[in-house]
Short mmCIF file of C-alpha atoms in Angstrom, two decimals:
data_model
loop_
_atom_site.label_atom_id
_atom_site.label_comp_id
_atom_site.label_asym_id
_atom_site.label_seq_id
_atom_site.Cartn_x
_atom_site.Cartn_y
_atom_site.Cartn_z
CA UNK A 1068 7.19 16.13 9.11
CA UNK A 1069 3.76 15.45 10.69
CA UNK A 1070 1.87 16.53 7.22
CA UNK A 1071 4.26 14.26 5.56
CA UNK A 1072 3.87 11.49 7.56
CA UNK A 1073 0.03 12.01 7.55
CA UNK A 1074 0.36 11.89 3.44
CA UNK A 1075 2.30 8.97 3.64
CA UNK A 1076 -0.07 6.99 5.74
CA UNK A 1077 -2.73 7.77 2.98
CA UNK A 1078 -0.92 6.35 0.03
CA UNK A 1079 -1.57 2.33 -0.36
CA UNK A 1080 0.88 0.19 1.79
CA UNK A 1081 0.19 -2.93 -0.25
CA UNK A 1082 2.27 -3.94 -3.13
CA UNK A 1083 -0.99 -5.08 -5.49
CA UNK A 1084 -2.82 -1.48 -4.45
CA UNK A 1085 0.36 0.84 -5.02
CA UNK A 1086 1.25 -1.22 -8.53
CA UNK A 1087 -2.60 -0.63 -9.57
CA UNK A 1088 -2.33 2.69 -8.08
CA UNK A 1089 0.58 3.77 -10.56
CA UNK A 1090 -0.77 1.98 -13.36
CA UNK A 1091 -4.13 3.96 -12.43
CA UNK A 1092 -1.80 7.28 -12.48
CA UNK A 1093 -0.26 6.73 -15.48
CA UNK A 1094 -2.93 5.60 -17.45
CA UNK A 1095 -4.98 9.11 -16.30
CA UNK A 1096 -2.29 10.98 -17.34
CA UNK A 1097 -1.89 9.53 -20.65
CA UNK A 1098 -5.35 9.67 -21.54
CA UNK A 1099 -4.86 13.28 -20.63
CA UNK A 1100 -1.91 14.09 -22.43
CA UNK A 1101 -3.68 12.61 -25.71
CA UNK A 1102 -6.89 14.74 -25.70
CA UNK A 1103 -4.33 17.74 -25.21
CA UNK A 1104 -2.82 16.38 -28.44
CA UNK A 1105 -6.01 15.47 -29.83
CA UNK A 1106 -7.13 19.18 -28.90
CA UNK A 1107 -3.98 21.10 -30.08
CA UNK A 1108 -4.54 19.24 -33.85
CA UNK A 1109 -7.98 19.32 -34.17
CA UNK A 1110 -8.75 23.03 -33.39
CA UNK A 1111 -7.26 24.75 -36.61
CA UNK A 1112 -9.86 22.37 -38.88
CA UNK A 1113 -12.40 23.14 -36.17
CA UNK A 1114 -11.80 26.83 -36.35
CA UNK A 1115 -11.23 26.46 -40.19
CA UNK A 1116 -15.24 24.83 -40.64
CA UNK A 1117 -16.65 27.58 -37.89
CA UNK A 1118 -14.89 30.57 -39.37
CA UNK A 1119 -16.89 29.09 -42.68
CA UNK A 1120 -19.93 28.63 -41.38
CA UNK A 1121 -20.03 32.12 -39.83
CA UNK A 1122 -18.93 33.76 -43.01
CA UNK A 1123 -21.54 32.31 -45.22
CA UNK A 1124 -23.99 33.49 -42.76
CA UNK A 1125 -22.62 36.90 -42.92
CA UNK A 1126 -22.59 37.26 -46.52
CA UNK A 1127 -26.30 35.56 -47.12
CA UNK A 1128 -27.61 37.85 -44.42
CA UNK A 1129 -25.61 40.84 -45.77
CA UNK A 1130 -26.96 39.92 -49.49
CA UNK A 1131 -30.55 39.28 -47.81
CA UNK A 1132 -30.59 42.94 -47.10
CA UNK A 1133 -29.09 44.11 -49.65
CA UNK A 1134 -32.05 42.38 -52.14
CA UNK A 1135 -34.62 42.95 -49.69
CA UNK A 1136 -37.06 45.68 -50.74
CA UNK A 1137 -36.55 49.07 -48.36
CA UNK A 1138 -40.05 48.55 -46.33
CA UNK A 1139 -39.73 44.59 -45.80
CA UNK A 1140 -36.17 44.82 -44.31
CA UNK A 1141 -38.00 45.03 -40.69
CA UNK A 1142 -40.11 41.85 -41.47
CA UNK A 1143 -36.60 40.15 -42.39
CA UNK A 1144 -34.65 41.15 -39.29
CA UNK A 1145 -37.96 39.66 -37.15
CA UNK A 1146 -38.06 36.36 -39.33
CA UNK A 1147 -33.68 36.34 -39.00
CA UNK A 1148 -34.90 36.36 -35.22
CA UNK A 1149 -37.45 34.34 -34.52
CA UNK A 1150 -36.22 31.00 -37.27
CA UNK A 1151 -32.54 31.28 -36.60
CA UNK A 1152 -32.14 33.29 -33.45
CA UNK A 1153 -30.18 35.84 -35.27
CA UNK A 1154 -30.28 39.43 -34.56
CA UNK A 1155 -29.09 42.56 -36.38
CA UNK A 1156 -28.33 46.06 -34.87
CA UNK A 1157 -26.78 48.76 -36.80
CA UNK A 1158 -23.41 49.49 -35.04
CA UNK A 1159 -22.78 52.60 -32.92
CA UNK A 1160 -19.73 54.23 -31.51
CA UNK A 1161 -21.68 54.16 -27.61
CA UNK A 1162 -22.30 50.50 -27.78
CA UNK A 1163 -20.96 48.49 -24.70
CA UNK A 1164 -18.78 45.65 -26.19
CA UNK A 1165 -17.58 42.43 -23.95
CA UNK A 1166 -14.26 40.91 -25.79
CA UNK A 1167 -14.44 37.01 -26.62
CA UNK A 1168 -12.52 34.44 -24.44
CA UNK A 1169 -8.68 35.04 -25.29
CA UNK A 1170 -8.39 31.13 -25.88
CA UNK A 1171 -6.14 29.73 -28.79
CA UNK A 1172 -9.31 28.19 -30.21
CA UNK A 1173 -11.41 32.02 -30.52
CA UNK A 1174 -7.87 33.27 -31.86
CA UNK A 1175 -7.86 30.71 -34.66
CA UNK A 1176 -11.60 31.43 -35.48
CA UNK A 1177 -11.44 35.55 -35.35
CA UNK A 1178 -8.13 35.28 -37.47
CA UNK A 1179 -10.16 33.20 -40.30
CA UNK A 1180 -13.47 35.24 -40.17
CA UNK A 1181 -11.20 38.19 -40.78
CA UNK A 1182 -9.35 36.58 -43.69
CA UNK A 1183 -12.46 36.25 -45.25
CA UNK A 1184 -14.25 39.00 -44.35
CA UNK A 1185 -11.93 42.01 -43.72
CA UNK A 1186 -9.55 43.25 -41.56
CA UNK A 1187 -12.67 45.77 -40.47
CA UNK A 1188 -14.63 42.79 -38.85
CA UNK A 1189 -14.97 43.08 -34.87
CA UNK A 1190 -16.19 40.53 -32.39
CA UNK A 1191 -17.93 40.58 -29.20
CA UNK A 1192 -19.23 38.40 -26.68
CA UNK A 1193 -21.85 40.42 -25.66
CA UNK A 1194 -23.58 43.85 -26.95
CA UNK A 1195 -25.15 45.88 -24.48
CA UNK A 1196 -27.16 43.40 -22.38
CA UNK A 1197 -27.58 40.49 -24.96
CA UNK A 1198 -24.70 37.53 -24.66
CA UNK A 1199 -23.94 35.85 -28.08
CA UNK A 1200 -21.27 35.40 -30.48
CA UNK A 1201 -21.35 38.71 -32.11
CA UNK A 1202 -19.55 39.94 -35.53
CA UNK A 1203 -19.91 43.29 -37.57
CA UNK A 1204 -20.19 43.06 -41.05
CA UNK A 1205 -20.73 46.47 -43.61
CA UNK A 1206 -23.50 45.90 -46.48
CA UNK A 1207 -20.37 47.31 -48.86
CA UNK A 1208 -16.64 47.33 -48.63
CA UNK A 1209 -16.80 51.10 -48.92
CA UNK A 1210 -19.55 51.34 -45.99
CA UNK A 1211 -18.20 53.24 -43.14
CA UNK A 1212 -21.37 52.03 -41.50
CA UNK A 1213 -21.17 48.52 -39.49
CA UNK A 1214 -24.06 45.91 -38.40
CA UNK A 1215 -23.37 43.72 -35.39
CA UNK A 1216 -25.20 40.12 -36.33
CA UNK A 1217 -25.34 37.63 -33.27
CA UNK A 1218 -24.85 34.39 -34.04
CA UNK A 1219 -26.57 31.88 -31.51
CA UNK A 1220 -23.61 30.36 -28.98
CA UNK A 1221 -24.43 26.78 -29.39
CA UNK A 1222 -23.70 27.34 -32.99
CA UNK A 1223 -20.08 27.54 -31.98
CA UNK A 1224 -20.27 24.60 -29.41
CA UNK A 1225 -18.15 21.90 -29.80
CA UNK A 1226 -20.57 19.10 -30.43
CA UNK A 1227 -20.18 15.27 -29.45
CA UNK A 1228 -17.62 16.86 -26.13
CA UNK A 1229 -19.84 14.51 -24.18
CA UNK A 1230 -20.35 11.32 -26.11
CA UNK A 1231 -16.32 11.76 -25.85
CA UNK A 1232 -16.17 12.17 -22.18
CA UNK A 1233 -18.04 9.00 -21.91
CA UNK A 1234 -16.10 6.75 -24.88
CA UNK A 1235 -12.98 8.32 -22.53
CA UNK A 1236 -14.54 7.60 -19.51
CA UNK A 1237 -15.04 3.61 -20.86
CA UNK A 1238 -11.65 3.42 -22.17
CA UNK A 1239 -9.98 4.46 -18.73
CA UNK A 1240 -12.17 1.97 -16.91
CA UNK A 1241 -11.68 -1.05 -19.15
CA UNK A 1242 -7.79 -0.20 -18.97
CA UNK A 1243 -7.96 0.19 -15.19
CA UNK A 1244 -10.17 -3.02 -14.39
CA UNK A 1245 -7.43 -4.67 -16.95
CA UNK A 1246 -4.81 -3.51 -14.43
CA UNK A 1247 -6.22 -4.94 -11.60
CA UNK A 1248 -6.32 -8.43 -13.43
CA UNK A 1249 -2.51 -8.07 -14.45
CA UNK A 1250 -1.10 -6.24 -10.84
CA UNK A 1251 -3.40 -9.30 -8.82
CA UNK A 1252 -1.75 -11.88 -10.66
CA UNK A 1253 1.57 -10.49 -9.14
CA UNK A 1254 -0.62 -10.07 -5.86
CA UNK A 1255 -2.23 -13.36 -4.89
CA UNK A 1256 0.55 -15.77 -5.45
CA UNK A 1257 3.05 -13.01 -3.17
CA UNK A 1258 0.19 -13.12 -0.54
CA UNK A 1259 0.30 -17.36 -0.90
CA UNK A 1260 4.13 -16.65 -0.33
CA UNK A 1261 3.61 -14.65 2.85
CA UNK A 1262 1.51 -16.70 4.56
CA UNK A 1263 3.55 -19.67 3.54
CA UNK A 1264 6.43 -18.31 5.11
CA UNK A 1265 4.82 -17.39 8.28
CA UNK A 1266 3.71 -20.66 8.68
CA UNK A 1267 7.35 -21.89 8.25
CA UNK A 1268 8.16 -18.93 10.82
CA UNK A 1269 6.41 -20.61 12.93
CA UNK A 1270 7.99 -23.77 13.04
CA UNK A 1271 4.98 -25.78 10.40
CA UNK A 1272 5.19 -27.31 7.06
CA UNK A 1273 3.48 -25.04 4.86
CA UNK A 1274 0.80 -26.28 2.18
CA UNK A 1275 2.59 -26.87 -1.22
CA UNK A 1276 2.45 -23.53 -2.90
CA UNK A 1277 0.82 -23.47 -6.61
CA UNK A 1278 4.05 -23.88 -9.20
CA UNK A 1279 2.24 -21.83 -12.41
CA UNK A 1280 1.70 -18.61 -13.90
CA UNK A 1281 4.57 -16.28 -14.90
CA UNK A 1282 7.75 -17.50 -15.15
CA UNK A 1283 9.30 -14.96 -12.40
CA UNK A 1284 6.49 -16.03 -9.89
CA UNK A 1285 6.88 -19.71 -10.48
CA UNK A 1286 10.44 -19.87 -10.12
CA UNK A 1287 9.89 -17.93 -6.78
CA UNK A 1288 6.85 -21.05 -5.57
CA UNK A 1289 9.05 -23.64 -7.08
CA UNK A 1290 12.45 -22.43 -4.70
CA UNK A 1291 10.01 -21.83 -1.69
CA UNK A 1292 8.94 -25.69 -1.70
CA UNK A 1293 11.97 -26.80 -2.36
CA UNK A 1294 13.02 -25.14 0.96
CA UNK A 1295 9.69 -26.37 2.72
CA UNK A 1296 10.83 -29.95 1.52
CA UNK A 1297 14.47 -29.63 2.78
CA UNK A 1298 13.55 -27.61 6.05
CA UNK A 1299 10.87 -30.53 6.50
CA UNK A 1300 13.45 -33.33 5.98
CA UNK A 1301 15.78 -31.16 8.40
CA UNK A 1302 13.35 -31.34 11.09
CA UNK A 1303 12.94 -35.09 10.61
CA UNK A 1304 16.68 -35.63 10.49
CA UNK A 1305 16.93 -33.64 13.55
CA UNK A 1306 14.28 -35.58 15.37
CA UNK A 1307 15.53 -39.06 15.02
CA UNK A 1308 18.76 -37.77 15.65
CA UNK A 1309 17.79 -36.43 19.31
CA UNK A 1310 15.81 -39.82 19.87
CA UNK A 1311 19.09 -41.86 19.20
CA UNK A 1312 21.65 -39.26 21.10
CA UNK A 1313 18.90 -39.54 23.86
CA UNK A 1314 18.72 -43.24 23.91
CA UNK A 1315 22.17 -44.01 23.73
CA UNK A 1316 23.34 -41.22 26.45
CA UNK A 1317 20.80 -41.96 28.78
CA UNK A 1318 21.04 -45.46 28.76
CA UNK A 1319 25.01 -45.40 30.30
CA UNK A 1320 23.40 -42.55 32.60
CA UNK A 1321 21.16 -44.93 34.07
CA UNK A 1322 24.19 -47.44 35.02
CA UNK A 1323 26.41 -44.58 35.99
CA UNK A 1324 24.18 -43.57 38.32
CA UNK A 1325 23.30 -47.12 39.58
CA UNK A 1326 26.85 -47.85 40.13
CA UNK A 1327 27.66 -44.55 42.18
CA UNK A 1328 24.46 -45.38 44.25
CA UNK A 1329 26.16 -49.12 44.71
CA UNK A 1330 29.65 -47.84 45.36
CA UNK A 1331 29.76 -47.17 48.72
CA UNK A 1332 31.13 -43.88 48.88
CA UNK A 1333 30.03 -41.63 51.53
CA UNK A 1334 26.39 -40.30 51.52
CA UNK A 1335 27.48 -36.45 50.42
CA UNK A 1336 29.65 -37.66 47.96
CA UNK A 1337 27.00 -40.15 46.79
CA UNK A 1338 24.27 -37.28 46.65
CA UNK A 1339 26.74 -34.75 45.02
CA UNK A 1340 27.20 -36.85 41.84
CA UNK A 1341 23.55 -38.30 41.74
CA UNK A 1342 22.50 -34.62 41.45
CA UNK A 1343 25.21 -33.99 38.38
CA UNK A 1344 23.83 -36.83 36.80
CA UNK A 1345 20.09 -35.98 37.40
CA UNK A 1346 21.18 -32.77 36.28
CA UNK A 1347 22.86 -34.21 33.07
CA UNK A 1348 19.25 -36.27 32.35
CA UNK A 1349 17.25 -33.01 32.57
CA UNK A 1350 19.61 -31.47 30.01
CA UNK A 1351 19.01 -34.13 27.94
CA UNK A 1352 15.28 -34.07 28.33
CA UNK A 1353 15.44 -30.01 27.41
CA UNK A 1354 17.08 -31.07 24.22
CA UNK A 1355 14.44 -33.56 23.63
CA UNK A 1356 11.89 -30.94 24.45
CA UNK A 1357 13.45 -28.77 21.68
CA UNK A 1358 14.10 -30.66 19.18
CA UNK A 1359 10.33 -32.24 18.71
CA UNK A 1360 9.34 -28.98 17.54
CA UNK A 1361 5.68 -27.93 17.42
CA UNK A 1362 3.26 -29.94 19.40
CA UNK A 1363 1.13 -32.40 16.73
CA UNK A 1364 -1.24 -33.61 19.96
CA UNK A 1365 -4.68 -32.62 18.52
CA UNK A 1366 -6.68 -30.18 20.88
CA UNK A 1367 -9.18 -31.01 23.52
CA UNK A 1368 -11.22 -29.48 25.74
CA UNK A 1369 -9.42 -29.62 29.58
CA UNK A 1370 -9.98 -27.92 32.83
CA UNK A 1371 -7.67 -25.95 33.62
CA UNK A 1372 -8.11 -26.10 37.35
CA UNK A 1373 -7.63 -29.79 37.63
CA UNK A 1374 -4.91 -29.96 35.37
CA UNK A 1375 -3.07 -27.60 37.63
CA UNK A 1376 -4.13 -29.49 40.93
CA UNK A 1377 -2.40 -32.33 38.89
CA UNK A 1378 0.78 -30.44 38.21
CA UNK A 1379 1.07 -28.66 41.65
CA UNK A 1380 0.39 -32.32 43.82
CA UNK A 1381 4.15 -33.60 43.42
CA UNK A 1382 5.93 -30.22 44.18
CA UNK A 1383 3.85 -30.66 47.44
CA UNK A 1384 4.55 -34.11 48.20
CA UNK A 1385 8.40 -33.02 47.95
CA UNK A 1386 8.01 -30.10 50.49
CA UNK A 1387 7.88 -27.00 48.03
CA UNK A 1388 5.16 -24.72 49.14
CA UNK A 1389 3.14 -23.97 46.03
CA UNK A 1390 0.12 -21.84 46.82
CA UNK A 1391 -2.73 -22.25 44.18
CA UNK A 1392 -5.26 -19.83 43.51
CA UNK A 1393 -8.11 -21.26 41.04
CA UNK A 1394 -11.25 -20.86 39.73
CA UNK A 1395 -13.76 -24.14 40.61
CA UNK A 1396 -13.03 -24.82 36.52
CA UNK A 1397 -11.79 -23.05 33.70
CA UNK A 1398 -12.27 -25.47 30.54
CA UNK A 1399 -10.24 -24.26 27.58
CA UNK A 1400 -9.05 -26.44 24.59
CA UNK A 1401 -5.16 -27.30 24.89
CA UNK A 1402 -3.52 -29.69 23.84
CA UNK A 1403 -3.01 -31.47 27.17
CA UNK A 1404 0.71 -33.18 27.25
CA UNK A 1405 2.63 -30.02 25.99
CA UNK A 1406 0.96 -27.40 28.53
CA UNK A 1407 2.07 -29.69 31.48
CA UNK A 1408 5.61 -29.85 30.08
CA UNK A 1409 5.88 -25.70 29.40
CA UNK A 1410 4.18 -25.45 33.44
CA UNK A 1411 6.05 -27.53 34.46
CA UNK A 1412 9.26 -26.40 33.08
CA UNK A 1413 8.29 -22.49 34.58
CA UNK A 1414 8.11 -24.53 38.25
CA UNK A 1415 11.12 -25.71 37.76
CA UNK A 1416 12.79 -22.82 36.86
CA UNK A 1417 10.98 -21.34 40.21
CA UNK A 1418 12.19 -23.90 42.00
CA UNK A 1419 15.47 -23.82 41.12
CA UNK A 1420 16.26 -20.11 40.65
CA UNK A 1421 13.79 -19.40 44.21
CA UNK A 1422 15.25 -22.46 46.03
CA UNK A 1423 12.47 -25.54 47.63
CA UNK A 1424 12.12 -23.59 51.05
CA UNK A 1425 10.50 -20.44 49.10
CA UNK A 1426 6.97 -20.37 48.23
CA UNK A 1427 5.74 -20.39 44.59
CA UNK A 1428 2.79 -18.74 43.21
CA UNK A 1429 0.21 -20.85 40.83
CA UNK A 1430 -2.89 -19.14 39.90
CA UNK A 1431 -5.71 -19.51 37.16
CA UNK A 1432 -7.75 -16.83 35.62
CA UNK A 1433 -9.86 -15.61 33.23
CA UNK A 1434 -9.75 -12.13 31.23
CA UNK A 1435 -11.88 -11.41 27.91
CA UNK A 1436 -11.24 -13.98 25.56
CA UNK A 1437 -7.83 -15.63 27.34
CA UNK A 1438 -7.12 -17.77 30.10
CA UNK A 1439 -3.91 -16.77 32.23
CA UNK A 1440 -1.92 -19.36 33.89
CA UNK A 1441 0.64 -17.75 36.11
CA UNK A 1442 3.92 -18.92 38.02
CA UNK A 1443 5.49 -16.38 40.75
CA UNK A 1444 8.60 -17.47 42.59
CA UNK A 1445 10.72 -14.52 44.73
CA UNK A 1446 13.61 -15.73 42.91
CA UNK A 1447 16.63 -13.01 41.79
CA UNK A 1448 14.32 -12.66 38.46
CA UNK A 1449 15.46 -11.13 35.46
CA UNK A 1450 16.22 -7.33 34.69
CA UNK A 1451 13.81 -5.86 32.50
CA UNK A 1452 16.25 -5.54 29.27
CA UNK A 1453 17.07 -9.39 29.15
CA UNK A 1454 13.75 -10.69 29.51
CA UNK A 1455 13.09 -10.62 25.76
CA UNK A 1456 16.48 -11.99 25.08
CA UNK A 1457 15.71 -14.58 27.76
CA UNK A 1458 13.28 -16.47 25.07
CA UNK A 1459 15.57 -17.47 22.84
CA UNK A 1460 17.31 -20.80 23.27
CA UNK A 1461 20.49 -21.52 24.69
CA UNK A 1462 20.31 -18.17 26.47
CA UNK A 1463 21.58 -17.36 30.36
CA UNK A 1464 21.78 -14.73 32.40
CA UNK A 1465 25.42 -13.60 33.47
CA UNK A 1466 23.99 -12.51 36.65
CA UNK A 1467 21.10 -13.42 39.26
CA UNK A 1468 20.33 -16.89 37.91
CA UNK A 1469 23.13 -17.91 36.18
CA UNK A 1470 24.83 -19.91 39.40
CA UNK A 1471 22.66 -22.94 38.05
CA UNK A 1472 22.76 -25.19 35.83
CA UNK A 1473 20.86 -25.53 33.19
CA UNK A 1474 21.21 -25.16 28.71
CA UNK A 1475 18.87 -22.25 28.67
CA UNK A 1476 16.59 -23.93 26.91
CA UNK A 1477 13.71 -24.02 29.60
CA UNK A 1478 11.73 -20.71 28.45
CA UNK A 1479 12.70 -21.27 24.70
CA UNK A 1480 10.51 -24.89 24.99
CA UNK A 1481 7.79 -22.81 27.10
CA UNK A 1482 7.65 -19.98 24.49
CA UNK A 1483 7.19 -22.88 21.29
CA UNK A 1484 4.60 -24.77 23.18
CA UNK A 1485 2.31 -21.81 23.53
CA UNK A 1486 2.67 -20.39 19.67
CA UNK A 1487 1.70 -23.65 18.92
CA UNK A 1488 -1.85 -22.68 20.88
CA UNK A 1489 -1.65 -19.24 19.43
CA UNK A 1490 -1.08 -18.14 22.81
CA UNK A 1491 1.97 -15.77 24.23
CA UNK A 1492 4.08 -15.79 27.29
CA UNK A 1493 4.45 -13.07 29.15
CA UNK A 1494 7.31 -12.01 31.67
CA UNK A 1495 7.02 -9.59 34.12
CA UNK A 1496 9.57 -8.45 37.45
CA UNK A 1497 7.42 -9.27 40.88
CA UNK A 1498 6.39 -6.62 43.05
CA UNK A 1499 8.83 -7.13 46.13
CA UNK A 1500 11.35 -8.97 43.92
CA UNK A 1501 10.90 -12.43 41.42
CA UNK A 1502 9.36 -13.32 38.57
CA UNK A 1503 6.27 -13.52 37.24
CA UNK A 1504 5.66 -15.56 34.32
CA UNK A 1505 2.54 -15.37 32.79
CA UNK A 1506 1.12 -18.03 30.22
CA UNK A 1507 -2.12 -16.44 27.78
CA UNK A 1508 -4.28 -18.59 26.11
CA UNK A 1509 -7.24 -17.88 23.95
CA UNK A 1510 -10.72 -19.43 25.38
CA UNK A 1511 -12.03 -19.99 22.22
CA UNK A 1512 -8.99 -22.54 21.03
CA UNK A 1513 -6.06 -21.15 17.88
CA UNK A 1514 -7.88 -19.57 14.99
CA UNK A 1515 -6.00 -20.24 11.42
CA UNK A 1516 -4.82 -17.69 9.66
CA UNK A 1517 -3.56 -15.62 12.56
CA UNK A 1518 -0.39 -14.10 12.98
CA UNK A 1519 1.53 -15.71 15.96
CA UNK A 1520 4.00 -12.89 16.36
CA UNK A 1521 1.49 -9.87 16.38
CA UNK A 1522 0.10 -11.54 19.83
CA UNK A 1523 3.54 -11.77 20.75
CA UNK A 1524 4.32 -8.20 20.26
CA UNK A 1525 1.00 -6.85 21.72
CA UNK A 1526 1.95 -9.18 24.68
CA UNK A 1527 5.46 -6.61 25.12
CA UNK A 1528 4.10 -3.45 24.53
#
C-alpha cells in the first residue's frame, strides 16, 4: 500500500499534465509499434539484398582463385586483405567456431546465402580469435575442402539506423509539443473556471470569463456567467431587501419601545421588555451584518492598538472589566469599519455568554507575517467538536450557551469579515475554562490570487 501510494503521488495530479501525459504514452507506443512493423516487413528485402551481396563476393573471390596463377594466389589473399578487409583461411576440422546471433534477421540472411550457395555453406561469427561475419565456400561443388572468407561486419550493418532515430526522434517531439497546444487549450480556460469559482466561493463577483474556443468549453464559460450574473443580482436583491425589512421593522421598534418606556408600568417590568426589544434590534442588526456580504471598504493602513483602545473604552464605561494587553502600535492594513464590527461582535458574545461581572481578555500581537487579535471570556465555551460547526450561520449550541438569545449569526459575520482580509479565525477552549477566539491577519495586507480556505484549514489543523 505504501509503494502504491508512493507511485501514485508520482504520476501528474493535474488534468492538462495527465491528458499530455497519456497523449505522450500513446504516441511512444505507437511510434514503437510502427518501427516493429516497419522492422518485421523490411527485413526479408534487407536479408534478400545482403544474402546477394555476400554471394557475389563469394563467387568473384572463389573465381579469383580459381584464375589466379598457383604462385600469385598469396599476393591475392594479401591484396583481398588489405583493399577490402577480406580474409581467407582454408577450413579445418580443429577450428574454434562462434555461431551468429540467433535473430530472425541472421536466419533470413543464412537461409538465402545457402539457397544460393549450397546447403554445405557454414557461418560463424568469429574464427579462432578474429570476429567477422564469416562464410565457407569450396572452389568446386565436388571439393570436400572448405575456405572460411570474412566478410567485414559493417558490411552487414544496417545503414541510415541513425538518421532514423533522429527523423523518429523529430516526429515524436513535434507530435508531443502539438499535444501540449491541444491538452492546454482544455487546460487554461478549466484553470480560468477554478479560480472563477473560488472567487464566487468566496462570496465576490468573479471577472467575466472568456466565452470562445471549443464549443464544449464555451458552453461551460457561457453557463458559469450566467450564474455569476444571477448570483450577483441575488446578492443585490437580497441587500435591498434587508435594508427595507430593516427600515420598516425597526422603525415600529423604536415606538414600541418608546411607548413601554412612557407606560408607566413598573420598573422590572419596564426593563424586562426594553431588553426583548433591544434584543429584537440586535437580531436585526446581525441580519443586516449578514446580508451585506463581503466588506467593499477599501484598505488602509490602522493601528491596531488604538483601534482596540477605541473598541474596549465603552465596555469600560458600562462596568465590564476588559483587560487589554497591547503593543505601543501595531499598524496593519484593514479595512477599518468591518474589523470593529467582527471585534466587537466576539465582545459581545463574551459578554453575554461570560456575563458583565466577569473579566474579558483583549490582547494584540504580532507573530511572523500576522497580527493576532484575541478575545478570552471564562464563559461555558464550546466543546471542541462544535467549534467548526459553530461558524456557520444560524448555528447554536444545545448546551453551555444556548440559554441566550441570539440567531447564531454572530461568528458567521466574524468569520466573512476576516476572509474578506484573507485572514482566519481561530477558536480555541481556555485553559481553566472559556473561550478563546483568536482573529489572524496578514501584516503585509490580502494578496490576490490566494486561496481563502487553505488558510482556513491550516488555521484547524
Amino acid at each position: 500500500m505504501n509503494q502504491e501510494s508512493r507511485f501514485a503521488r508520482l504520476l501528474p495530479r493535474t488534468l492538462l499534465w495527465q491528458t499530455f501525459f497519456l497523449i505522450a504514452l500513446l504516441l511512444t507506443l505507437a511510434l514503437a509499434t510502427w518501427s516493429q512493423i516497419f522492422s518485421h516487413f523490411e527485413e526479408p528485402a534487407r536479408a534478400r539484398s545482403l544474402a546477394q551481396m555476400v554471394a557475389s563476393v563469394v563467387n568473384l573471390t572463389r573465381a579469383a582463385l580459381i584464375n589466379a596463377e598457383v604462385e600469385r594466389r598469396t599476393e591475392l589473399l594479401i591484396e583481398l586483405a588489405a583493399l577490402e578487409g577480406m580474409r581467407i583461411y582454408p577450413a579445418e576440422p580443429s577450428d574454434e567456431l562462434e555461431p551468429l546471433p540467433d535473430t530472425r534477421g541472421m536466419q533470413l540472411l543464412t537461409d538465402e546465402v545457402r539457397r544460393q550457395l549450397g546447403t554445405h555453406t557454414r557461418f560463424a561469427s568469429r574464427w579462432k580469435a578474429l570476429d567477422g561475419f564469416w562464410v565457407s565456400f569450396r572452389l568446386d561443388p565436388d571439393d570436400e575442402q572448405d575456405f572460411w572468407l570474412m566478410l567485414p561486419p559493417e558490411r552487414l550493418e544496417q545503414t541510415g539506423a541513425l538518421e532514423w532515430l533522429v527523423w523518429g526522434g523529430g516526429a515524436l517531439l513535434a507530435a508531443l509539443i502539438g499535444a501540449y497546444m491541444i491538452v492546454s487549450r482544455i487546460g487554461v480556460p478549466l484553470r480560468n473556471l477554478a479560480r472563477s469559482a473560488r472567487v464566487v466561493g468566496s462570496g465576490r463577483t468573479p471577472p467575466h470569463l472568456p466565452e470562445s474556443g471549443p464549443l464544449e468549453i464555451a458552453t461551460v464559460a457561457r453557463a458559469f456567467n450566467q450564474m455569476a450574473g444571477d448570483l450577483a443580482r441575488t446578492d443585490a436583491d437580497r441587500a435591498l431587501i434587508l435594508a427595507g425589512v430593516s427600515h420598516d421593522l425597526r422603525t415600529p421598534l423604536a415606538r414600541l419601545r418608546l411607548g413601554i418606556e412612557m407606560s408607566g408600568a413598573p420598573d422590572t417590568d419596564v426593563r424586562a421588555m426594553v431588553t426583548d426589544v433591544e434584543e429584537m434590534d440586535r437580531i436585526i442588526g446581525q441580519f443586516l451584518d449578514f446580508g451585506r456580504g463581503e466588506p467593499q471598504e477599501p484598505l488602509q493602513l490602522e493601528d491596531l492598538a488604538g483601534l482596540l483602545a477605541d473598541i474596549a473604552e465603552p465596555y469600560r464605561l458600562r462596568g465590564i472589566k476588559v483587560r487589554l494587553d497591547t503593543p505601543p502600535s501595531l499598524p496593519v492594513p484593514v479595512r477599518v469599519l468591518p474589523l470593529r464590527r467582527a471585534v466587537r461582535n466576539l465582545m459581545d458574545n463574551a459578554v453575554r455568554y461570560a456575563g458583565e461581572e466577569s473579566p474579558i481578555s483583549l490582547i494584540l500581537s504580532s507573530r511572523g507575517d500576522e497580527a493576532l487579535i484575541e478575545v478570552a471570556d471564562r464563559g461555558p465555551g464550546i466543546p471542541e467538536a462544535d467549534m467548526d460547526r459553530m461558524r456557520h450561520p444560524f448555528t447554536r449550541l444545545e448546551t453551555a450557551r444556548s440559554n441566550t438569545k441570539g440567531a447564531g449569526l454572530g461568528l458567521a459575520i466574524v468569520e466573512r469579515i476576516i476572509a474578506s482580509h484573507e485572514g482566519r479565525l481561530e477558536l480555541r477552549a481556555r485553559s481553566g475554562g472559556g473561550l478563546r477566539a483568536i482573529i489572524h491577519l496578514p501584516l503585509e495586507g490580502p494578496r490576490r490570487g490566494r486561496v481563502l480556505a487553505a488558510g482556513s484549514e491550516a488555521g484547524r489543523e
